Amino acid sequence: MAENCQVKFTEFKSDQSVKWCPGCGDHAILNSVQKAMAALGYKKEEVAVISGIGCSSRFPYYMETYGFHTIHGRGSAVASGVKVANPELKVWQITGDGDALAIGGNHFIHTIRRNIDINVILFNNQIYGLTKGQYSPTSKRGFISKTSPFGTVESPFRPGELCIGARGQFFARCIDTDIKHSVVMLEEAARHEGTSIVEVLQNCVIYNDKTHNAITDKKHSTDRTIKLEHGQPMIFGKEKNKGLMLDGLNLKVVTIGEEGITEDDILVHDAHCDDITLHLKLADMEYPEYPVALGVIRSVQAPVYDQCIEEQLEAVQEKSKIKSFTDLIHSGDVWDVE
Amino acid sequence: MGKRSKVIERDEVVVRFSGDSGDGMQLTGTLFSYTSAIFGNDISTFPDYPSEIRAPQGTISGVSGFQVHFGHTEVYTPGDYCDVLVAMNPAALKANAKWMKPGGTVVLDVDSCDEKNLRKAGYETNDPIAESKLRDYNIVKAPITTLTKESLKDMGLDNKSILRSKNMYALGLVYWLFDRSLDHTKEYIKKKFAKNQLVVDANVKVLDDGYNYGNIIQALTPSYHIHPADIKKGKYRNLSGNVAVAWGFLAAAEKSGLELFLGSYPITPATEILQELSARKDLGVKVFQAEDEIAGICTTIGASFAGNLAVTTTSGPGLALKGEAIGLAVIAELPIVIVNVQRGGPSTGLPTKTEQSDLMQALYGRNGESPAVVIAASSPTNCFDYAFYAAKIAVEQMTPVILLTDGFLANGTQPWRLPNMEEWPKIEVPTADVNDKTWHPYKRDLEKMSRSWAKPGVAGLEHRIGGLEKDEHSGAVSHDALNHQRMVEIREEKVQKIANVVPELELLGDEDADILVVGWGGTFGHLFTAVDELQSEGHKLALAHFNYIKPLPRNTYEVLKRYNKIVVCELNLGQFADYLTMNFPDIQTLRFNKVQGQPFTVIELKEHFKTLLEE
Ligand SMILES: Cc1ncc(C[n+]2csc(CCOP(=O)(O)OP(=O)(O)O)c2C)c(N)n1
Ligand code: SF4
Ligand SMILES: [Mg+2]
């Protein structure tokens, strides 16, 4: 596409005033999405942004594209219908941790299993924002909220584990305020054919402020997170001297230069590996035992549902003698009354 | 063909094939109905099978039946009582004895009447005929199992395969009773088992032997003569209500130039629509077997947003799950059709049986003021027409439409005269105009009060819609109090305006009737037959049968107010009667309700109407 007809990222902004709380991580994600779409060379009319219900799900109103703000939890089902009906469209789904993993859990896993070509951005603030602060399926065990005044007694989902467990082929993670990295993640997700899940660690300033702070705080984030890149050694830390190695069946954090460990001993990230074992381990890493993995953890090509539907339609139509409704009703057991 | 000893001339006959669910009764009945249709009889059929796939063998709950009603005049129902019952075991005899017409014929496989089977069926003695009070009937005690074995003994088939052919022996015998040709059935057998010549030969032989057995024992039994019906010329085929719904949508897709999308989750008795459309890749249908009914309708809504003719199919429990999403289609003003093949409820209820108890759910089973169009088909073949018109209304008026059928229509079949599609109306798609400078997503055609359809992909029409209330004048989200009231009223008005394109209510029967019978949906055949028969017996009756329920036909009140005695007949506790009272408080109605998972019988209707006439 010629540079001059490219849509500028500001042109993806709609005329609606943005209603999220000042300081909410959603503002930054909106920015990243608009920048990614511009960078991808999208035209406004070929984009459909679909959401469920939640603070995050207000997103489509702020995009100067086609958009549909649907009902709680069902965004991925609606998005699936849009994509299958018109595979030419770029379909992006915006969802929250409650929307995707509580009420919409069934649709979430089945969309992933089918591998429909939609890009899902999961805003994980570990809270129900819109309903003003109840714990969510990603809130940590013991989390205190309005509906868990004595702490929750349930274990949270790890979105990456759930995604890969549902046979997800693309999973990436990024931090709301790291726009530069988020844009790259969103572009990668968009280029991936099949369902892409991007978990954005999002801050809700009002009901769950600083929930991700231990890892997102600028002071520590390089030590407590690892930005995975395909083909690169799994090295992290301010000094770039920490790395990941295998210890039996587990991952182990090591320091390069200690105990005779060199860069060559560090694992090299293979996002395209079909086997899920290592991807699961990476997706499940939690601070403080491990650094939290950011970047594209898994990106594997597999048959894409909407493409398979088109191919099957073509193959059957080519062979069939039935070309119209009239052909159909005259085929088979028909008799004449004279 | 041998000479016939005793021939009964009849206008119409009801035959019921009944046996264990493994006995192949559905196929036997279907083949018999085809042969009768090709002979030129008008027919109506109804299968009745257990909801368990393998109910205990030999028990009443395992009995599977298939009823065929055919005649030389038009037939509107599969018939109440049967003239001929084929019972492959004692359980089939016991289950159906009460449905015999006086003096009818029972063909019973006496080989199956051993101690064990008699007890399983619940007979206390070893004389099931006497115990079921069938002594005065024509009983053909045929040793079908033995004769089948005898017929196939030299063919080298294993015992299981031999026993599986019993139904063909019985069918041959019934063909003799009705003097029908075996040709169509033989053709069918040849096609179906083309890969296995032995099976073809065996089945054809058994069929012939069954027929010849009829010839040999003819002194014992009368044979029936039914002349061809006087039906309109043309090409015909047999069509069930479920396939008719699927085909109505295919026709609508062609007439609108839209791609057809179905999002659905299997549920009895609606599954066959999903299966039929899944097979129609040749016509470009996109079928999405969803993870549940909610995803079924939500993918449908997504496909509609993207510009497809989008439909979803289900039965009562599934409609309950779809409620919230129907509301989304109402407020987003997107065209979708929701088919509800009603079954006995509440909850799982009677999955394989028929009922009309989802009317209120279809009309009101959603949060908020959530008006949707509600239409009901009234015969297996007009499921085609109403599916077509449901799609036409949805698209042209930009609204969700709920199409109600029921288990009885879904599984019943009738001969269907193949339509000439050129005679069917076009479906006009209200595509948004890119050049309209004042366009916004909720800009309305003031005549219809409906908005236009702006499909993603078109530059210049980018817009956002959703479940939040919208401003009447811009389509932007609005929480304004008066705007909300206005929008609620607009959505209702839009649906009411559809009455302008819906045909008027037709009155069948006497203008000056003493009783007006009112019905809706799948009960038409039984109500019409009852009214028609009473009229020919000299009574003054009329029938007003509804297919359009929301909105009601324009002349509804005008028709109803002419009668003092109105009886609303339905297979629920009076939901349509309540709905009429709500709409027309000064119209008084009587009710006749049945909730047994079974259709009305013509006999019970006539008896009831007669007592009303005497009152
Ligand atoms: C059927 C239904 N149930 C409940 C709600 C109330 N509700 C709206 S959003 C929400 C949770 C939102 O949480 P999340 O998806 O994490 O989004 P966030 O607001 O945090 O971005 C709930 C419970 C609803 N709108 N619809
Ligand atoms: S409540 Fe939380 S998630 Fe919602 S807009 Fe405010 S800060 Fe953002
Ligand atoms: Mg949340």
mmCIF file with all atom_site columns, N, CA and C in Angstrom, chain B residues 14-41:
data_model
loop_
_atom_site.group_PDB
_atom_site.id
_atom_site.type_symbol
_atom_site.label_atom_id
_atom_site.label_alt_id
_atom_site.label_comp_id
_atom_site.label_asym_id
_atom_site.label_entity_id
_atom_site.label_seq_id
_atom_site.pdbx_PDB_ins_code
_atom_site.Cartn_x
_atom_site.Cartn_y
_atom_site.Cartn_z
_atom_site.occupancy
_atom_site.B_iso_or_equiv
_atom_site.pdbx_formal_charge
_atom_site.auth_seq_id
_atom_site.auth_comp_id
_atom_site.auth_asym_id
_atom_site.auth_atom_id
_atom_site.pdbx_PDB_model_num
ATOM 1  N N  . VAL B 1 14 ? -56.399 -45.104 7.592  1.00 0.00 ? 14 VAL B N  1
ATOM 2  C CA . VAL B 1 14 ? -55.239 -44.822 8.438  1.00 0.00 ? 14 VAL B CA 1
ATOM 3  C C  . VAL B 1 14 ? -54.535 -46.137 8.760  1.00 0.00 ? 14 VAL B C  1
ATOM 4  N N  . VAL B 1 15 ? -53.250 -46.188 8.468  1.00 0.00 ? 15 VAL B N  1
ATOM 5  C CA . VAL B 1 15 ? -52.464 -47.380 8.766  1.00 0.00 ? 15 VAL B CA 1
ATOM 6  C C  . VAL B 1 15 ? -51.374 -47.009 9.750  1.00 0.00 ? 15 VAL B C  1
ATOM 7  N N  . ARG B 1 16 ? -51.209 -47.876 10.748 1.00 0.00 ? 16 ARG B N  1
ATOM 8  C CA . ARG B 1 16 ? -50.117 -47.609 11.693 1.00 0.00 ? 16 ARG B CA 1
ATOM 9  C C  . ARG B 1 16 ? -49.185 -48.814 11.747 1.00 0.00 ? 16 ARG B C  1
ATOM 10 N N  . PHE B 1 17 ? -47.910 -48.549 11.508 1.00 0.00 ? 17 PHE B N  1
ATOM 11 C CA . PHE B 1 17 ? -46.890 -49.580 11.625 1.00 0.00 ? 17 PHE B CA 1
ATOM 12 C C  . PHE B 1 17 ? -46.266 -49.407 13.000 1.00 0.00 ? 17 PHE B C  1
ATOM 13 N N  . SER B 1 18 ? -46.235 -50.503 13.757 1.00 0.00 ? 18 SER B N  1
ATOM 14 C CA . SER B 1 18 ? -45.767 -50.346 15.118 1.00 0.00 ? 18 SER B CA 1
ATOM 15 C C  . SER B 1 18 ? -44.949 -51.559 15.542 1.00 0.00 ? 18 SER B C  1
ATOM 16 N N  . GLY B 1 19 ? -43.839 -51.277 16.200 1.00 0.00 ? 19 GLY B N  1
ATOM 17 C CA . GLY B 1 19 ? -42.999 -52.381 16.655 1.00 0.00 ? 19 GLY B CA 1
ATOM 18 C C  . GLY B 1 19 ? -41.976 -51.867 17.629 1.00 0.00 ? 19 GLY B C  1
ATOM 19 N N  . ASP B 1 20 ? -40.967 -52.700 17.861 1.00 0.00 ? 20 ASP B N  1
ATOM 20 C CA . ASP B 1 20 ? -39.901 -52.290 18.748 1.00 0.00 ? 20 ASP B CA 1
ATOM 21 C C  . ASP B 1 20 ? -39.064 -51.237 18.034 1.00 0.00 ? 20 ASP B C  1
ATOM 22 N N  . SER B 1 21 ? -38.360 -50.384 18.825 1.00 0.00 ? 21 SER B N  1
ATOM 23 C CA . SER B 1 21 ? -37.639 -49.317 18.102 1.00 0.00 ? 21 SER B CA 1
ATOM 24 C C  . SER B 1 21 ? -36.578 -49.867 17.158 1.00 0.00 ? 21 SER B C  1
ATOM 25 N N  . GLY B 1 22 ? -36.179 -51.124 17.339 1.00 0.00 ? 22 GLY B N  1
ATOM 26 C CA . GLY B 1 22 ? -35.216 -51.699 16.388 1.00 0.00 ? 22 GLY B CA 1
ATOM 27 C C  . GLY B 1 22 ? -35.860 -52.391 15.184 1.00 0.00 ? 22 GLY B C  1
ATOM 28 N N  . ASP B 1 23 ? -37.176 -52.381 15.109 1.00 0.00 ? 23 ASP B N  1
ATOM 29 C CA . ASP B 1 23 ? -37.850 -53.156 14.068 1.00 0.00 ? 23 ASP B CA 1
ATOM 30 C C  . ASP B 1 23 ? -37.960 -52.460 12.706 1.00 0.00 ? 23 ASP B C  1
ATOM 31 N N  . GLY B 1 24 ? -37.481 -51.244 12.595 1.00 0.00 ? 24 GLY B N  1
ATOM 32 C CA . GLY B 1 24 ? -37.493 -50.563 11.297 1.00 0.00 ? 24 GLY B CA 1
ATOM 33 C C  . GLY B 1 24 ? -38.848 -50.033 10.885 1.00 0.00 ? 24 GLY B C  1
ATOM 34 N N  . MET B 1 25 ? -39.666 -49.649 11.875 1.00 0.00 ? 25 MET B N  1
ATOM 35 C CA . MET B 1 25 ? -41.027 -49.206 11.570 1.00 0.00 ? 25 MET B CA 1
ATOM 36 C C  . MET B 1 25 ? -41.069 -47.845 10.870 1.00 0.00 ? 25 MET B C  1
ATOM 37 N N  . GLN B 1 26 ? -40.099 -46.967 11.191 1.00 0.00 ? 26 GLN B N  1
ATOM 38 C CA . GLN B 1 26 ? -40.093 -45.645 10.556 1.00 0.00 ? 26 GLN B CA 1
ATOM 39 C C  . GLN B 1 26 ? -39.860 -45.794 9.057  1.00 0.00 ? 26 GLN B C  1
ATOM 40 N N  . LEU B 1 27 ? -38.917 -46.660 8.693  1.00 0.00 ? 27 LEU B N  1
ATOM 41 C CA . LEU B 1 27 ? -38.621 -46.875 7.275  1.00 0.00 ? 27 LEU B CA 1
ATOM 42 C C  . LEU B 1 27 ? -39.815 -47.528 6.581  1.00 0.00 ? 27 LEU B C  1
ATOM 43 N N  . THR B 1 28 ? -40.387 -48.532 7.238  1.00 0.00 ? 28 THR B N  1
ATOM 44 C CA . THR B 1 28 ? -41.522 -49.231 6.649  1.00 0.00 ? 28 THR B CA 1
ATOM 45 C C  . THR B 1 28 ? -42.655 -48.246 6.359  1.00 0.00 ? 28 THR B C  1
ATOM 46 N N  . GLY B 1 29 ? -42.943 -47.415 7.343  1.00 0.00 ? 29 GLY B N  1
ATOM 47 C CA . GLY B 1 29 ? -44.018 -46.437 7.181  1.00 0.00 ? 29 GLY B CA 1
ATOM 48 C C  . GLY B 1 29 ? -43.710 -45.431 6.085  1.00 0.00 ? 29 GLY B C  1
ATOM 49 N N  . THR B 1 30 ? -42.457 -44.984 6.054  1.00 0.00 ? 30 THR B N  1
ATOM 50 C CA . THR B 1 30 ? -42.066 -44.002 5.045  1.00 0.00 ? 30 THR B CA 1
ATOM 51 C C  . THR B 1 30 ? -42.214 -44.602 3.646  1.00 0.00 ? 30 THR B C  1
ATOM 52 N N  . LEU B 1 31 ? -41.770 -45.837 3.476  1.00 0.00 ? 31 LEU B N  1
ATOM 53 C CA . LEU B 1 31 ? -41.861 -46.466 2.150  1.00 0.00 ? 31 LEU B CA 1
ATOM 54 C C  . LEU B 1 31 ? -43.322 -46.634 1.735  1.00 0.00 ? 31 LEU B C  1
ATOM 55 N N  . PHE B 1 32 ? -44.145 -47.015 2.702  1.00 0.00 ? 32 PHE B N  1
ATOM 56 C CA . PHE B 1 32 ? -45.561 -47.187 2.381  1.00 0.00 ? 32 PHE B CA 1
ATOM 57 C C  . PHE B 1 32 ? -46.192 -45.856 1.977  1.00 0.00 ? 32 PHE B C  1
ATOM 58 N N  . SER B 1 33 ? -45.804 -44.783 2.675  1.00 0.00 ? 33 SER B N  1
ATOM 59 C CA . SER B 1 33 ? -46.418 -43.495 2.359  1.00 0.00 ? 33 SER B CA 1
ATOM 60 C C  . SER B 1 33 ? -45.967 -43.010 0.983  1.00 0.00 ? 33 SER B C  1
ATOM 61 N N  . TYR B 1 34 ? -44.736 -43.274 0.645  1.00 0.00 ? 34 TYR B N  1
ATOM 62 C CA . TYR B 1 34 ? -44.258 -42.900 -0.692 1.00 0.00 ? 34 TYR B CA 1
ATOM 63 C C  . TYR B 1 34 ? -45.063 -43.600 -1.782 1.00 0.00 ? 34 TYR B C  1
ATOM 64 N N  . THR B 1 35 ? -45.239 -44.902 -1.587 1.00 0.00 ? 35 THR B N  1
ATOM 65 C CA . THR B 1 35 ? -45.958 -45.667 -2.600 1.00 0.00 ? 35 THR B CA 1
ATOM 66 C C  . THR B 1 35 ? -47.381 -45.138 -2.748 1.00 0.00 ? 35 THR B C  1
ATOM 67 N N  . SER B 1 36 ? -48.008 -44.790 -1.624 1.00 0.00 ? 36 SER B N  1
ATOM 68 C CA . SER B 1 36 ? -49.380 -44.280 -1.696 1.00 0.00 ? 36 SER B CA 1
ATOM 69 C C  . SER B 1 36 ? -49.414 -42.926 -2.372 1.00 0.00 ? 36 SER B C  1
ATOM 70 N N  . ALA B 1 37 ? -48.399 -42.103 -2.090 1.00 0.00 ? 37 ALA B N  1
ATOM 71 C CA . ALA B 1 37 ? -48.358 -40.776 -2.700 1.00 0.00 ? 37 ALA B CA 1
ATOM 72 C C  . ALA B 1 37 ? -48.176 -40.894 -4.202 1.00 0.00 ? 37 ALA B C  1
ATOM 73 N N  . ILE B 1 38 ? -47.301 -41.779 -4.601 1.00 0.00 ? 38 ILE B N  1
ATOM 74 C CA . ILE B 1 38 ? -47.047 -41.934 -6.035 1.00 0.00 ? 38 ILE B CA 1
ATOM 75 C C  . ILE B 1 38 ? -48.289 -42.501 -6.729 1.00 0.00 ? 38 ILE B C  1
ATOM 76 N N  . PHE B 1 39 ? -49.020 -43.328 -6.029 1.00 0.00 ? 39 PHE B N  1
ATOM 77 C CA . PHE B 1 39 ? -50.276 -43.868 -6.567 1.00 0.00 ? 39 PHE B CA 1
ATOM 78 C C  . PHE B 1 39 ? -51.272 -42.730 -6.786 1.00 0.00 ? 39 PHE B C  1
ATOM 79 N N  . GLY B 1 40 ? -51.085 -41.619 -6.076 1.00 0.00 ? 40 GLY B N  1
ATOM 80 C CA . GLY B 1 40 ? -51.958 -40.462 -6.299 1.00 0.00 ? 40 GLY B CA 1
ATOM 81 C C  . GLY B 1 40 ? -52.864 -40.157 -5.124 1.00 0.00 ? 40 GLY B C  1
ATOM 82 N N  . ASN B 1 41 ? -52.628 -40.817 -3.991 1.00 0.00 ? 41 ASN B N  1
ATOM 83 C CA . ASN B 1 41 ? -53.420 -40.465 -2.801 1.00 0.00 ? 41 ASN B CA 1
ATOM 84 C C  . ASN B 1 41 ? -52.862 -39.216 -2.159 1.00 0.00 ? 41 ASN B C  1
#
